[in-house]
Short mmCIF file of C-alpha atoms in Angstrom, two decimals:
data_model
loop_
_atom_site.label_atom_id
_atom_site.label_comp_id
_atom_site.label_asym_id
_atom_site.label_seq_id
_atom_site.Cartn_x
_atom_site.Cartn_y
_atom_site.Cartn_z
CA MET A 255 31.72 -9.81 -2.07
CA GLU A 256 33.25 -7.50 -4.64
CA ARG A 257 31.67 -4.05 -4.91
CA PRO A 258 29.83 -3.37 -8.17
CA LYS A 259 31.65 -1.02 -10.55
CA SER A 260 28.53 0.87 -11.67
CA VAL A 261 24.87 1.38 -10.85
CA SER A 262 23.83 -0.79 -13.79
CA GLU A 263 26.07 -3.61 -12.52
CA MET A 264 24.53 -3.23 -9.06
CA ILE A 265 21.03 -3.38 -10.54
CA GLU A 266 21.86 -6.49 -12.56
CA ARG A 267 23.43 -8.21 -9.56
CA TYR A 268 20.44 -7.77 -7.24
CA ASP A 269 17.48 -7.65 -9.62
CA SER A 270 16.09 -11.10 -8.88
CA ASP A 271 15.99 -10.39 -5.16
CA PHE A 272 13.99 -7.18 -5.39
CA TYR A 273 12.32 -6.58 -8.73
CA GLU A 274 9.86 -9.45 -8.52
CA PRO A 275 8.53 -8.60 -5.01
CA ILE A 276 8.35 -4.88 -5.83
CA GLY A 277 6.42 -5.73 -8.98
CA ARG A 278 4.03 -7.91 -6.97
CA LEU A 279 3.50 -5.10 -4.47
CA ILE A 280 2.78 -2.59 -7.23
CA MET A 281 0.41 -5.00 -8.99
CA GLN A 282 -1.42 -5.71 -5.72
CA PHE A 283 -1.93 -1.97 -5.23
CA GLY A 284 -3.27 -1.74 -8.78
CA PHE A 285 -5.82 -4.41 -7.91
CA LEU A 286 -6.69 -2.61 -4.67
CA GLU A 287 -7.26 0.69 -6.45
CA PHE A 288 -9.42 -1.00 -9.09
CA HIS A 289 -11.52 -2.63 -6.37
CA ILE A 290 -11.84 0.54 -4.31
CA ASP A 291 -13.21 2.28 -7.41
CA HIS A 292 -15.72 -0.56 -7.78
CA TRP A 293 -16.69 -0.47 -4.08
CA LEU A 294 -17.17 3.30 -4.16
CA SER A 295 -19.44 3.12 -7.19
CA ALA A 296 -21.44 0.19 -5.80
CA LEU A 297 -21.87 1.91 -2.43
CA GLY A 298 -23.21 5.04 -4.09
CA ALA A 299 -20.38 7.57 -4.12
CA ASP A 300 -21.47 10.49 -6.29
CA GLN A 301 -19.47 11.76 -9.26
CA PRO A 302 -18.08 14.93 -7.61
CA LYS A 303 -16.67 12.85 -4.72
CA LEU A 304 -15.24 10.28 -7.10
CA ARG A 305 -13.51 13.00 -9.15
CA LYS A 306 -11.96 14.49 -5.99
CA ALA A 307 -10.60 11.07 -5.04
CA ASN A 308 -7.78 11.34 -7.57
CA ASN A 309 -5.15 9.33 -5.67
CA LEU A 310 -5.18 6.15 -3.63
CA ASN A 311 -5.00 7.88 -0.25
CA ASN A 312 -8.05 10.00 -1.11
CA LYS A 313 -9.89 6.89 -2.32
CA ILE A 314 -9.13 5.10 0.95
CA THR A 315 -10.51 8.12 2.85
CA LEU A 316 -13.64 8.17 0.69
CA TYR A 317 -14.11 4.44 1.26
CA GLY A 318 -14.28 5.15 5.00
CA GLN A 319 -16.66 8.07 4.51
CA ILE A 320 -19.02 6.06 2.29
CA ILE A 321 -19.20 3.27 4.89
CA ASP A 322 -20.42 5.96 7.33
CA GLN A 323 -23.46 6.43 5.10
CA HIS A 324 -24.39 2.76 5.48
CA THR A 325 -23.97 2.06 9.18
CA THR A 326 -23.75 3.50 12.66
CA GLU A 327 -22.99 0.14 14.28
CA PRO A 328 -19.93 0.45 16.53
CA ASN A 329 -18.53 -2.91 15.39
CA ASP A 330 -18.85 -1.89 11.73
CA LEU A 331 -17.18 1.45 12.39
CA ALA A 332 -14.34 -0.25 14.26
CA GLU A 333 -13.85 -2.67 11.36
CA ARG A 334 -13.91 0.24 8.90
CA ASP A 335 -11.28 2.07 10.95
CA ARG A 336 -9.06 -1.04 11.06
CA LEU A 337 -9.28 -1.61 7.31
CA VAL A 338 -8.69 2.06 6.43
CA GLN A 339 -5.73 2.24 8.82
CA GLN A 340 -4.13 -0.90 7.42
CA MET A 341 -4.61 0.24 3.81
CA ARG A 342 -3.07 3.62 4.67
CA GLU A 343 -0.07 2.04 6.43
CA LEU A 344 0.58 -0.25 3.47
CA ASN A 345 0.18 2.66 1.05
CA THR A 346 2.79 4.61 3.05
CA PHE A 347 5.10 1.59 2.88
CA ARG A 348 4.52 1.29 -0.87
CA ASN A 349 5.34 4.97 -1.36
CA ARG A 350 8.58 4.55 0.57
CA VAL A 351 9.53 1.53 -1.55
CA VAL A 352 8.57 3.00 -4.91
CA HIS A 353 9.39 6.71 -4.70
CA GLY A 354 12.88 8.12 -4.48
CA PRO A 355 16.29 6.71 -5.29
CA TRP A 356 17.82 3.78 -3.48
CA SER A 357 21.18 4.57 -1.92
CA VAL A 358 22.94 1.30 -1.27
CA TYR A 359 22.52 -2.44 -1.22
CA LEU A 360 23.63 -4.00 2.08
CA GLY A 361 24.89 -7.40 0.99
CA GLU A 362 25.28 -8.84 4.49
CA LYS A 363 21.66 -7.96 5.33
CA LYS A 364 20.30 -8.56 1.81
CA ALA A 365 18.54 -5.21 2.11
CA TRP A 366 18.25 -2.01 0.13
CA GLN A 367 18.58 1.27 1.93
CA LYS A 368 17.61 4.81 1.06
CA LEU A 369 17.96 8.13 2.79
CA SER A 370 14.81 10.20 3.16
CA VAL A 371 13.75 13.40 4.88
CA ASN A 372 11.03 13.41 7.51
CA ARG A 373 8.86 16.34 6.40
CA GLN A 374 7.41 16.93 9.87
CA ASN A 375 10.73 17.71 11.56
CA ALA A 376 13.19 18.01 8.63
CA THR A 377 15.41 15.23 9.92
CA HIS A 378 17.13 12.59 7.82
CA GLN A 379 16.24 8.96 8.28
CA PHE A 380 17.17 5.71 6.64
CA PHE A 381 14.59 3.36 5.20
CA GLU A 382 15.86 -0.17 4.88
CA VAL A 383 13.90 -3.06 3.41
CA THR A 384 14.41 -6.67 2.41
CA ALA A 385 12.67 -8.58 -0.34
CA ASP A 386 10.95 -10.71 2.32
CA VAL A 387 9.41 -7.62 3.93
CA ILE A 388 8.14 -6.45 0.53
CA ARG A 389 6.64 -9.90 -0.17
CA ALA A 390 4.95 -9.88 3.24
CA ALA A 391 3.46 -6.43 2.56
CA ALA A 392 2.02 -7.62 -0.77
CA SER A 393 0.54 -10.67 0.96
CA ASP A 394 -0.93 -8.53 3.76
CA LEU A 395 -2.44 -6.19 1.20
CA ALA A 396 -4.10 -9.08 -0.64
CA LYS A 397 -5.72 -10.24 2.62
CA ILE A 398 -6.90 -6.74 3.51
CA GLN A 399 -8.30 -6.30 0.01
CA VAL A 400 -10.44 -9.42 0.40
CA GLU A 401 -11.60 -8.33 3.86
CA ALA A 402 -12.41 -4.80 2.68
CA SER A 403 -14.31 -6.17 -0.32
CA HIS A 404 -16.45 -8.51 1.78
CA PHE A 405 -17.02 -5.71 4.27
CA ALA A 406 -18.07 -3.16 1.63
CA PHE A 407 -20.35 -5.51 -0.25
CA GLY A 408 -21.92 -6.64 3.02
CA PHE A 409 -23.75 -3.31 3.02
CA LEU A 410 -25.32 -4.05 -0.36
CA VAL A 411 -26.92 -7.30 0.77
CA PRO A 412 -30.08 -6.93 2.87
CA LYS A 413 -29.41 -7.86 6.49
CA LYS A 414 -31.48 -10.67 7.97
CA ALA A 415 -33.72 -9.57 10.81
#
């Protein structure tokens, strides 16, 4: 395959492979954030806490904290931990996909690659992703969103004795 002559040519050549799944991932996170806001309000988060939750990671943390106010059941707390952990992992993945410049397209792997710096130990690392991995992340996020929604609203319905 001939190398692209410019960045714009590279973007045009590979746009159908990556733009659509990245857009889906971003849209799915928009839906998640909207729903977390709804869950937090419905579960009784007060205004000062809601104002402090000014980014998605803080909202995910607050979601976990608000669940604590509704249950002490070990199974509920384990489910809360699982959902919070999965949302955080996917948010980290989203941040890696969305933030920072892409370095190179690897035609043989059909993957984009970018160089990043690990802030904990100041080492360089490569992040490489395919469109299929991005699609899978968006799909996983949609499933987790449904699970987290049912879980949160389960605390608003009186439990049967």
